[in-house]
mmCIF file of N, CA and C in Angstrom:
data_model
loop_
_atom_site.group_PDB
_atom_site.id
_atom_site.type_symbol
_atom_site.label_atom_id
_atom_site.label_comp_id
_atom_site.label_asym_id
_atom_site.label_seq_id
_atom_site.Cartn_x
_atom_site.Cartn_y
_atom_site.Cartn_z
ATOM 1 N N MET G 10 -23.381 4.515 -14.026
ATOM 2 C CA MET G 10 -23.186 5.924 -13.755
ATOM 3 C C MET G 10 -22.861 6.153 -12.284
ATOM 4 N N GLY G 11 -23.458 5.390 -11.387
ATOM 5 C CA GLY G 11 -23.180 5.534 -9.967
ATOM 6 C C GLY G 11 -21.737 5.220 -9.630
ATOM 7 N N PHE G 12 -21.154 4.235 -10.338
ATOM 8 C CA PHE G 12 -19.759 3.860 -10.116
ATOM 9 C C PHE G 12 -18.825 5.021 -10.440
ATOM 10 N N LEU G 13 -19.054 5.685 -11.578
ATOM 11 C CA LEU G 13 -18.208 6.819 -11.970
ATOM 12 C C LEU G 13 -18.318 7.965 -10.975
ATOM 13 N N LYS G 14 -19.511 8.201 -10.483
ATOM 14 C CA LYS G 14 -19.707 9.258 -9.497
ATOM 15 C C LYS G 14 -18.945 8.935 -8.210
ATOM 16 N N LYS G 15 -18.974 7.670 -7.783
ATOM 17 C CA LYS G 15 -18.247 7.254 -6.589
ATOM 18 C C LYS G 15 -16.747 7.374 -6.786
ATOM 19 N N MET G 16 -16.250 7.018 -7.964
ATOM 20 C CA MET G 16 -14.815 7.129 -8.256
ATOM 21 C C MET G 16 -14.377 8.593 -8.253
ATOM 22 N N LYS G 17 -15.174 9.455 -8.854
ATOM 23 C CA LYS G 17 -14.848 10.881 -8.865
ATOM 24 C C LYS G 17 -14.812 11.418 -7.443
ATOM 25 N N SER G 18 -15.777 11.032 -6.636
ATOM 26 C CA SER G 18 -15.827 11.461 -5.242
ATOM 27 C C SER G 18 -14.607 10.963 -4.476
ATOM 28 N N PHE G 19 -14.208 9.709 -4.713
ATOM 29 C CA PHE G 19 -13.054 9.121 -4.033
ATOM 30 C C PHE G 19 -11.781 9.893 -4.346
ATOM 31 N N PHE G 20 -11.593 10.261 -5.611
ATOM 32 C CA PHE G 20 -10.362 10.935 -6.011
ATOM 33 C C PHE G 20 -10.394 12.440 -5.787
ATOM 34 N N SER G 21 -11.520 12.977 -5.394
ATOM 35 C CA SER G 21 -11.574 14.419 -5.151
ATOM 36 C C SER G 21 -11.413 14.764 -3.676
ATOM 37 N N GLY G 22 -11.150 13.783 -2.855
ATOM 38 C CA GLY G 22 -10.894 14.035 -1.440
ATOM 39 C C GLY G 22 -12.150 13.976 -0.595
ATOM 40 N N THR G 23 -11.936 14.182 0.692
ATOM 41 C CA THR G 23 -13.026 14.143 1.657
ATOM 42 C C THR G 23 -13.275 15.554 2.167
ATOM 43 N N ARG G 24 -14.537 15.952 2.213
ATOM 44 C CA ARG G 24 -14.912 17.301 2.634
ATOM 45 C C ARG G 24 -15.589 17.263 3.996
ATOM 46 N N TYR G 25 -15.304 18.286 4.773
ATOM 47 C CA TYR G 25 -15.873 18.403 6.113
ATOM 48 C C TYR G 25 -16.365 19.829 6.316
ATOM 49 N N ARG G 26 -17.541 19.974 6.919
ATOM 50 C CA ARG G 26 -18.047 21.302 7.307
ATOM 51 C C ARG G 26 -17.644 21.498 8.761
ATOM 52 N N ILE G 27 -16.792 22.493 8.986
ATOM 53 C CA ILE G 27 -16.228 22.709 10.317
ATOM 54 C C ILE G 27 -16.306 24.180 10.695
ATOM 55 N N ASN G 28 -15.907 24.483 11.923
ATOM 56 C CA ASN G 28 -15.775 25.863 12.383
ATOM 57 C C ASN G 28 -14.347 26.065 12.914
ATOM 58 N N ARG G 29 -14.059 27.230 13.417
ATOM 59 C CA ARG G 29 -12.707 27.550 13.869
ATOM 60 C C ARG G 29 -12.230 26.641 15.017
ATOM 61 N N GLU G 30 -13.120 26.341 15.935
ATOM 62 C CA GLU G 30 -12.745 25.514 17.086
ATOM 63 C C GLU G 30 -12.383 24.089 16.652
ATOM 64 N N ILE G 31 -13.170 23.552 15.744
ATOM 65 C CA ILE G 31 -12.884 22.210 15.225
ATOM 66 C C ILE G 31 -11.554 22.223 14.477
ATOM 67 N N LEU G 32 -11.331 23.250 13.660
ATOM 68 C CA LEU G 32 -10.068 23.360 12.929
ATOM 69 C C LEU G 32 -8.889 23.473 13.880
ATOM 70 N N LYS G 33 -9.028 24.285 14.909
ATOM 71 C CA LYS G 33 -7.951 24.452 15.892
ATOM 72 C C LYS G 33 -7.616 23.114 16.547
ATOM 73 N N ASP G 34 -8.633 22.383 16.977
ATOM 74 C CA ASP G 34 -8.410 21.068 17.590
ATOM 75 C C ASP G 34 -7.726 20.117 16.617
ATOM 76 N N TYR G 35 -8.160 20.135 15.354
ATOM 77 C CA TYR G 35 -7.580 19.243 14.352
ATOM 78 C C TYR G 35 -6.104 19.578 14.099
ATOM 79 N N ILE G 36 -5.794 20.844 13.946
ATOM 80 C CA ILE G 36 -4.400 21.245 13.708
ATOM 81 C C ILE G 36 -3.538 20.887 14.906
ATOM 82 N N GLU G 37 -4.030 21.153 16.114
ATOM 83 C CA GLU G 37 -3.250 20.820 17.314
ATOM 84 C C GLU G 37 -3.055 19.312 17.447
ATOM 85 N N GLU G 38 -4.057 18.526 17.090
ATOM 86 C CA GLU G 38 -3.938 17.067 17.101
ATOM 87 C C GLU G 38 -2.861 16.621 16.090
ATOM 88 N N THR G 39 -2.869 17.226 14.919
ATOM 89 C CA THR G 39 -1.888 16.911 13.878
ATOM 90 C C THR G 39 -0.479 17.248 14.341
ATOM 91 N N ILE G 40 -0.320 18.412 14.967
ATOM 92 C CA ILE G 40 0.984 18.844 15.465
ATOM 93 C C ILE G 40 1.480 17.896 16.555
ATOM 94 N N GLU G 41 0.605 17.548 17.476
ATOM 95 C CA GLU G 41 0.978 16.642 18.568
ATOM 96 C C GLU G 41 1.430 15.292 18.020
ATOM 97 N N PHE G 42 0.708 14.769 17.028
ATOM 98 C CA PHE G 42 1.061 13.485 16.439
ATOM 99 C C PHE G 42 2.418 13.559 15.721
ATOM 100 N N ALA G 43 2.645 14.635 14.952
ATOM 101 C CA ALA G 43 3.920 14.793 14.240
ATOM 102 C C ALA G 43 5.090 14.873 15.222
ATOM 103 N N ARG G 44 4.895 15.579 16.322
ATOM 104 C CA ARG G 44 5.956 15.669 17.331
ATOM 105 C C ARG G 44 6.205 14.321 18.003
ATOM 106 N N LYS G 45 5.135 13.662 18.421
ATOM 107 C CA LYS G 45 5.249 12.389 19.135
ATOM 108 C C LYS G 45 5.925 11.329 18.265
ATOM 109 N N GLU G 46 5.550 11.260 17.004
ATOM 110 C CA GLU G 46 6.075 10.245 16.095
ATOM 111 C C GLU G 46 7.326 10.703 15.347
ATOM 112 N N GLU G 47 7.784 11.926 15.649
ATOM 113 C CA GLU G 47 8.969 12.513 15.014
ATOM 114 C C GLU G 47 8.846 12.508 13.484
ATOM 115 N N LEU G 48 7.715 13.005 13.016
ATOM 116 C CA LEU G 48 7.452 13.109 11.588
ATOM 117 C C LEU G 48 7.738 14.521 11.114
ATOM 118 N N SER G 49 8.416 14.673 9.999
ATOM 119 C CA SER G 49 8.666 16.015 9.482
ATOM 120 C C SER G 49 7.422 16.586 8.804
ATOM 121 N N PHE G 50 6.594 15.724 8.238
ATOM 122 C CA PHE G 50 5.366 16.170 7.589
ATOM 123 C C PHE G 50 4.193 15.911 8.516
ATOM 124 N N GLY G 51 3.370 16.943 8.753
ATOM 125 C CA GLY G 51 2.198 16.800 9.611
ATOM 126 C C GLY G 51 0.953 16.496 8.810
ATOM 127 N N ASP G 52 0.558 17.425 7.944
ATOM 128 C CA ASP G 52 -0.637 17.231 7.129
ATOM 129 C C ASP G 52 -0.671 18.286 6.036
ATOM 130 N N GLU G 53 -1.549 18.037 5.090
ATOM 131 C CA GLU G 53 -1.785 18.971 3.991
ATOM 132 C C GLU G 53 -3.266 18.912 3.677
ATOM 133 N N PHE G 54 -3.906 20.085 3.588
ATOM 134 C CA PHE G 54 -5.334 20.125 3.285
ATOM 135 C C PHE G 54 -5.675 21.495 2.732
ATOM 136 N N TYR G 55 -6.933 21.660 2.369
ATOM 137 C CA TYR G 55 -7.416 22.920 1.800
ATOM 138 C C TYR G 55 -8.595 23.427 2.618
ATOM 139 N N LEU G 56 -8.750 24.743 2.632
ATOM 140 C CA LEU G 56 -9.914 25.367 3.252
ATOM 141 C C LEU G 56 -10.634 26.199 2.197
ATOM 142 N N MET G 57 -11.979 26.122 2.219
ATOM 143 C CA MET G 57 -12.812 26.877 1.294
ATOM 144 C C MET G 57 -13.959 27.492 2.085
ATOM 145 N N ILE G 58 -14.445 28.641 1.642
ATOM 146 C CA ILE G 58 -15.523 29.291 2.389
ATOM 147 C C ILE G 58 -16.857 28.571 2.213
ATOM 148 N N SER G 59 -16.994 27.790 1.121
ATOM 149 C CA SER G 59 -18.223 27.018 0.907
ATOM 150 C C SER G 59 -17.929 25.844 -0.015
ATOM 151 N N GLU G 60 -18.901 24.938 -0.132
ATOM 152 C CA GLU G 60 -18.729 23.780 -1.012
ATOM 153 C C GLU G 60 -18.642 24.176 -2.479
ATOM 154 N N GLN G 61 -19.292 25.261 -2.851
ATOM 155 C CA GLN G 61 -19.309 25.700 -4.239
ATOM 156 C C GLN G 61 -18.074 26.520 -4.609
ATOM 157 N N GLU G 62 -17.332 26.950 -3.637
ATOM 158 C CA GLU G 62 -16.172 27.812 -3.868
ATOM 159 C C GLU G 62 -15.095 27.078 -4.658
ATOM 160 N N THR G 63 -14.496 27.772 -5.610
ATOM 161 C CA THR G 63 -13.398 27.172 -6.367
ATOM 162 C C THR G 63 -12.042 27.616 -5.818
ATOM 163 N N GLU G 64 -12.001 28.756 -5.155
ATOM 164 C CA GLU G 64 -10.740 29.219 -4.564
ATOM 165 C C GLU G 64 -10.501 28.484 -3.254
ATOM 166 N N LYS G 65 -9.255 28.037 -3.070
ATOM 167 C CA LYS G 65 -8.910 27.266 -1.882
ATOM 168 C C LYS G 65 -7.645 27.830 -1.259
ATOM 169 N N LEU G 66 -7.595 27.762 0.053
ATOM 170 C CA LEU G 66 -6.341 28.019 0.770
ATOM 171 C C LEU G 66 -5.648 26.683 0.951
ATOM 172 N N HIS G 67 -4.417 26.606 0.535
ATOM 173 C CA HIS G 67 -3.623 25.381 0.692
ATOM 174 C C HIS G 67 -2.860 25.489 2.012
ATOM 175 N N ILE G 68 -3.011 24.483 2.869
ATOM 176 C CA ILE G 68 -2.382 24.456 4.186
ATOM 177 C C ILE G 68 -1.442 23.262 4.252
ATOM 178 N N CYS G 69 -0.228 23.492 4.700
ATOM 179 C CA CYS G 69 0.745 22.415 4.869
ATOM 180 C C CYS G 69 1.420 22.606 6.233
ATOM 181 N N ILE G 70 1.410 21.563 7.046
ATOM 182 C CA ILE G 70 1.981 21.631 8.394
ATOM 183 C C ILE G 70 3.266 20.808 8.405
ATOM 184 N N VAL G 71 4.381 21.464 8.755
ATOM 185 C CA VAL G 71 5.689 20.821 8.726
ATOM 186 C C VAL G 71 6.349 20.953 10.096
ATOM 187 N N ASN G 72 6.985 19.872 10.529
ATOM 188 C CA ASN G 72 7.687 19.819 11.813
ATOM 189 C C ASN G 72 9.192 19.910 11.549
ATOM 190 N N TYR G 73 9.782 21.062 11.815
ATOM 191 C CA TYR G 73 11.211 21.266 11.568
ATOM 192 C C TYR G 73 12.078 20.864 12.756
ATOM 193 N N ASP G 74 11.486 20.307 13.790
ATOM 194 C CA ASP G 74 12.278 19.812 14.918
ATOM 195 C C ASP G 74 12.823 18.415 14.646
ATOM 196 N N VAL G 75 12.385 17.812 13.556
ATOM 197 C CA VAL G 75 12.875 16.487 13.174
ATOM 198 C C VAL G 75 14.123 16.678 12.322
ATOM 199 N N ASN G 76 15.134 15.885 12.590
ATOM 200 C CA ASN G 76 16.364 15.942 11.810
ATOM 201 C C ASN G 76 16.091 15.416 10.409
ATOM 202 N N ASP G 77 16.055 16.309 9.434
ATOM 203 C CA ASP G 77 15.777 15.920 8.060
ATOM 204 C C ASP G 77 16.735 16.664 7.146
ATOM 205 N N SER G 78 17.636 15.957 6.550
ATOM 206 C CA SER G 78 18.654 16.598 5.714
ATOM 207 C C SER G 78 18.139 16.929 4.320
ATOM 208 N N ASP G 79 16.901 16.588 4.015
ATOM 209 C CA ASP G 79 16.350 16.822 2.686
ATOM 210 C C ASP G 79 15.637 18.156 2.544
ATOM 211 N N CYS G 80 15.794 19.053 3.470
ATOM 212 C CA CYS G 80 15.058 20.317 3.382
ATOM 213 C C CYS G 80 15.705 21.256 2.359
ATOM 214 N N LEU G 81 14.897 22.179 1.864
ATOM 215 C CA LEU G 81 15.353 23.173 0.901
ATOM 216 C C LEU G 81 16.207 24.235 1.600
ATOM 217 N N ASP G 82 16.981 24.974 0.825
ATOM 218 C CA ASP G 82 17.816 26.038 1.401
ATOM 219 C C ASP G 82 16.976 27.048 2.170
ATOM 220 N N SER G 83 15.786 27.368 1.639
ATOM 221 C CA SER G 83 14.920 28.350 2.294
ATOM 222 C C SER G 83 14.326 27.823 3.596
ATOM 223 N N GLU G 84 14.500 26.534 3.898
ATOM 224 C CA GLU G 84 13.962 25.936 5.109
ATOM 225 C C GLU G 84 15.030 25.702 6.175
ATOM 226 N N LYS G 85 16.276 25.888 5.858
ATOM 227 C CA LYS G 85 17.380 25.530 6.756
ATOM 228 C C LYS G 85 17.333 26.233 8.111
ATOM 229 N N ASN G 86 16.817 27.436 8.179
ATOM 230 C CA ASN G 86 16.781 28.189 9.433
ATOM 231 C C ASN G 86 15.457 28.061 10.185
ATOM 232 N N LEU G 87 14.542 27.263 9.677
ATOM 233 C CA LEU G 87 13.244 27.107 10.324
ATOM 234 C C LEU G 87 13.321 26.054 11.421
ATOM 235 N N THR G 88 12.618 26.316 12.515
ATOM 236 C CA THR G 88 12.540 25.360 13.617
ATOM 237 C C THR G 88 11.100 25.274 14.090
ATOM 238 N N GLY G 89 10.801 24.220 14.825
ATOM 239 C CA GLY G 89 9.461 24.058 15.371
ATOM 240 C C GLY G 89 8.458 23.676 14.308
ATOM 241 N N ILE G 90 7.214 23.876 14.635
ATOM 242 C CA ILE G 90 6.112 23.592 13.710
ATOM 243 C C ILE G 90 5.811 24.855 12.919
ATOM 244 N N VAL G 91 5.679 24.702 11.605
ATOM 245 C CA VAL G 91 5.324 25.825 10.747
ATOM 246 C C VAL G 91 4.102 25.430 9.937
ATOM 247 N N ILE G 92 3.126 26.323 9.924
ATOM 248 C CA ILE G 92 1.921 26.145 9.119
ATOM 249 C C ILE G 92 2.075 27.061 7.904
ATOM 250 N N PHE G 93 2.268 26.454 6.737
ATOM 251 C CA PHE G 93 2.431 27.204 5.496
ATOM 252 C C PHE G 93 1.068 27.381 4.842
ATOM 253 N N VAL G 94 0.831 28.586 4.310
ATOM 254 C CA VAL G 94 -0.457 28.885 3.689
ATOM 255 C C VAL G 94 -0.223 29.598 2.365
ATOM 256 N N ASN G 95 -0.910 29.131 1.327
ATOM 257 C CA ASN G 95 -0.887 29.804 0.034
ATOM 258 C C ASN G 95 -2.156 29.470 -0.730
ATOM 259 N N GLU G 96 -2.248 29.948 -1.939
ATOM 260 C CA GLU G 96 -3.417 29.651 -2.767
ATOM 261 C C GLU G 96 -3.029 28.763 -3.942
ATOM 262 N N LYS G 97 -1.905 28.086 -3.818
ATOM 263 C CA LYS G 97 -1.446 27.150 -4.849
ATOM 264 C C LYS G 97 -1.660 25.728 -4.344
ATOM 265 N N LYS G 98 -1.223 24.749 -5.115
ATOM 266 C CA LYS G 98 -1.403 23.356 -4.710
ATOM 267 C C LYS G 98 -0.211 22.811 -3.931
ATOM 268 N N ALA G 99 0.942 23.395 -4.048
ATOM 269 C CA ALA G 99 2.132 22.894 -3.361
ATOM 270 C C ALA G 99 2.711 23.997 -2.485
ATOM 271 N N TYR G 100 3.353 23.585 -1.399
ATOM 272 C CA TYR G 100 3.905 24.611 -0.527
ATOM 273 C C TYR G 100 5.212 25.138 -1.088
ATOM 274 N N ASP G 101 5.457 26.395 -0.824
ATOM 275 C CA ASP G 101 6.644 27.098 -1.301
ATOM 276 C C ASP G 101 7.197 27.864 -0.104
ATOM 277 N N PRO G 102 8.099 27.247 0.669
ATOM 278 C CA PRO G 102 8.543 27.836 1.931
ATOM 279 C C PRO G 102 9.153 29.233 1.801
ATOM 280 N N GLU G 103 9.631 29.547 0.632
ATOM 281 C CA GLU G 103 10.238 30.853 0.435
ATOM 282 C C GLU G 103 9.192 31.965 0.330
ATOM 283 N N HIS G 104 8.007 31.632 -0.188
ATOM 284 C CA HIS G 104 6.994 32.661 -0.444
ATOM 285 C C HIS G 104 5.695 32.508 0.348
ATOM 286 N N ASP G 105 5.433 31.344 0.889
ATOM 287 C CA ASP G 105 4.184 31.126 1.621
ATOM 288 C C ASP G 105 4.111 31.976 2.885
ATOM 289 N N GLU G 106 2.877 32.261 3.290
ATOM 290 C CA GLU G 106 2.669 32.862 4.605
ATOM 291 C C GLU G 106 2.994 31.776 5.627
ATOM 292 N N LYS G 107 3.609 32.178 6.733
ATOM 293 C CA LYS G 107 4.001 31.212 7.762
ATOM 294 C C LYS G 107 3.337 31.577 9.090
ATOM 295 N N TYR G 108 2.784 30.558 9.735
ATOM 296 C CA TYR G 108 2.198 30.723 11.061
ATOM 297 C C TYR G 108 2.824 29.663 11.958
ATOM 298 N N PHE G 109 2.947 30.009 13.240
ATOM 299 C CA PHE G 109 3.649 29.127 14.157
ATOM 300 C C PHE G 109 2.733 28.523 15.224
ATOM 301 N N SER G 110 1.439 28.791 15.097
ATOM 302 C CA SER G 110 0.456 28.165 15.977
ATOM 303 C C SER G 110 -0.893 28.145 15.263
ATOM 304 N N ALA G 111 -1.712 27.172 15.639
ATOM 305 C CA ALA G 111 -3.053 27.069 15.067
ATOM 306 C C ALA G 111 -3.862 28.327 15.373
ATOM 307 N N GLU G 112 -3.718 28.812 16.583
ATOM 308 C CA GLU G 112 -4.481 29.985 17.006
ATOM 309 C C GLU G 112 -4.138 31.216 16.168
ATOM 310 N N ASP G 113 -2.845 31.468 15.957
ATOM 311 C CA ASP G 113 -2.442 32.619 15.131
ATOM 312 C C ASP G 113 -2.957 32.476 13.700
ATOM 313 N N PHE G 114 -2.811 31.294 13.142
ATOM 314 C CA PHE G 114 -3.292 31.061 11.784
ATOM 315 C C PHE G 114 -4.782 31.363 11.677
ATOM 316 N N ILE G 115 -5.565 30.821 12.578
ATOM 317 C CA ILE G 115 -7.016 30.996 12.538
ATOM 318 C C ILE G 115 -7.413 32.451 12.798
ATOM 319 N N ASN G 116 -6.823 33.069 13.809
ATOM 320 C CA ASN G 116 -7.196 34.445 14.162
ATOM 321 C C ASN G 116 -6.759 35.475 13.133
ATOM 322 N N ILE G 117 -5.686 35.200 12.416
ATOM 323 C CA ILE G 117 -5.173 36.178 11.449
ATOM 324 C C ILE G 117 -5.670 35.878 10.036
ATOM 325 N N LYS G 118 -5.422 34.677 9.561
ATOM 326 C CA LYS G 118 -5.711 34.344 8.160
ATOM 327 C C LYS G 118 -7.194 34.100 7.894
ATOM 328 N N LEU G 119 -7.895 33.558 8.846
ATOM 329 C CA LEU G 119 -9.292 33.193 8.604
ATOM 330 C C LEU G 119 -10.278 34.237 9.116
ATOM 331 N N ILE G 120 -9.810 35.437 9.363
ATOM 332 C CA ILE G 120 -10.655 36.498 9.914
ATOM 333 C C ILE G 120 -11.884 36.750 9.031
ATOM 334 N N SER G 121 -11.752 36.603 7.718
ATOM 335 C CA SER G 121 -12.880 36.881 6.823
ATOM 336 C C SER G 121 -13.687 35.633 6.465
ATOM 337 N N PHE G 122 -13.316 34.490 6.993
ATOM 338 C CA PHE G 122 -14.067 33.264 6.731
ATOM 339 C C PHE G 122 -15.381 33.298 7.504
ATOM 340 N N PRO G 123 -16.411 32.647 6.959
ATOM 341 C CA PRO G 123 -17.691 32.573 7.683
ATOM 342 C C PRO G 123 -17.557 31.690 8.926
ATOM 343 N N GLU G 124 -18.610 31.656 9.735
ATOM 344 C CA GLU G 124 -18.605 30.839 10.957
ATOM 345 C C GLU G 124 -18.308 29.377 10.644
ATOM 346 N N GLU G 125 -18.954 28.830 9.623
ATOM 347 C CA GLU G 125 -18.674 27.470 9.165
ATOM 348 C C GLU G 125 -18.062 27.531 7.779
ATOM 349 N N PHE G 126 -17.138 26.630 7.498
ATOM 350 C CA PHE G 126 -16.457 26.582 6.209
ATOM 351 C C PHE G 126 -16.104 25.133 5.919
ATOM 352 N N VAL G 127 -15.430 24.894 4.806
ATOM 353 C CA VAL G 127 -15.167 23.532 4.350
ATOM 354 C C VAL G 127 -13.671 23.236 4.396
ATOM 355 N N LEU G 128 -13.336 22.076 4.948
ATOM 356 C CA LEU G 128 -11.978 21.546 4.909
ATOM 357 C C LEU G 128 -11.997 20.391 3.926
ATOM 358 N N LEU G 129 -11.073 20.401 2.982
ATOM 359 C CA LEU G 129 -10.934 19.341 1.990
ATOM 360 C C LEU G 129 -9.598 18.662 2.219
ATOM 361 N N ASN G 130 -9.642 17.373 2.494
ATOM 362 C CA ASN G 130 -8.416 16.607 2.692
ATOM 363 C C ASN G 130 -8.360 15.548 1.605
ATOM 364 N N ASP G 131 -7.411 15.694 0.679
ATOM 365 C CA ASP G 131 -7.324 14.703 -0.393
ATOM 366 C C ASP G 131 -6.251 13.647 -0.125
ATOM 367 N N LEU G 132 -5.643 13.682 1.058
ATOM 368 C CA LEU G 132 -4.643 12.679 1.421
ATOM 369 C C LEU G 132 -5.224 11.573 2.297
ATOM 370 N N ALA G 133 -6.178 11.913 3.121
ATOM 371 C CA ALA G 133 -6.701 10.953 4.083
ATOM 372 C C ALA G 133 -8.109 11.357 4.512
ATOM 373 N N ALA G 134 -8.684 10.533 5.372
ATOM 374 C CA ALA G 134 -9.977 10.832 5.974
ATOM 375 C C ALA G 134 -9.790 10.729 7.485
ATOM 376 N N PRO G 135 -9.354 11.830 8.113
ATOM 377 C CA PRO G 135 -9.062 11.791 9.551
ATOM 378 C C PRO G 135 -10.269 11.363 10.384
ATOM 379 N N ALA G 136 -10.056 10.411 11.262
ATOM 380 C CA ALA G 136 -11.134 9.887 12.104
ATOM 381 C C ALA G 136 -11.751 10.971 12.981
ATOM 382 N N SER G 137 -10.930 11.911 13.454
ATOM 383 C CA SER G 137 -11.453 12.952 14.341
ATOM 384 C C SER G 137 -12.406 13.912 13.623
ATOM 385 N N LEU G 138 -12.344 13.962 12.293
ATOM 386 C CA LEU G 138 -13.233 14.836 11.531
ATOM 387 C C LEU G 138 -14.461 14.110 10.982
ATOM 388 N N GLU G 139 -14.542 12.818 11.169
ATOM 389 C CA GLU G 139 -15.633 12.013 10.606
ATOM 390 C C GLU G 139 -17.030 12.556 10.925
ATOM 391 N N PRO G 140 -17.292 13.039 12.151
ATOM 392 C CA PRO G 140 -18.643 13.573 12.433
ATOM 393 C C PRO G 140 -19.021 14.802 11.578
ATOM 394 N N TYR G 141 -18.052 15.429 10.946
ATOM 395 C CA TYR G 141 -18.309 16.659 10.194
ATOM 396 C C TYR G 141 -18.276 16.432 8.689
ATOM 397 N N ARG G 142 -18.150 15.181 8.299
ATOM 398 C CA ARG G 142 -18.054 14.836 6.879
ATOM 399 C C ARG G 142 -19.308 15.260 6.142
ATOM 400 N N ILE G 143 -19.104 15.812 4.963
ATOM 401 C CA ILE G 143 -20.225 16.270 4.136
ATOM 402 C C ILE G 143 -20.614 15.143 3.185
#
């Protein structure tokens, strides 16, 4: 039974209890890395107000300063770093809310979030967030 619980935990992503300052640092670190390494994709993760919450904000960070001919028509005029936000599992550049800095995203979109909240990353386990792992 312990094995199944560990497998479920592994495939459900890594959760972190963070605050706005930690999130801001993490997003800025992600943006800096995407720019330095010339990556079009920065990161994708979810934010929830608590561990028990089923509703999630889907966050996707994309670097449009990289020459990438595979972008969608709705992305052709975008430049710089864009933080896409929605309540679905995949980003939709035509309909998602767009933010152009970590600070704007946090100050505008997360205004109703509690002081501490949960970040769920099902793609990786970022080393910089390890101290906040739940």
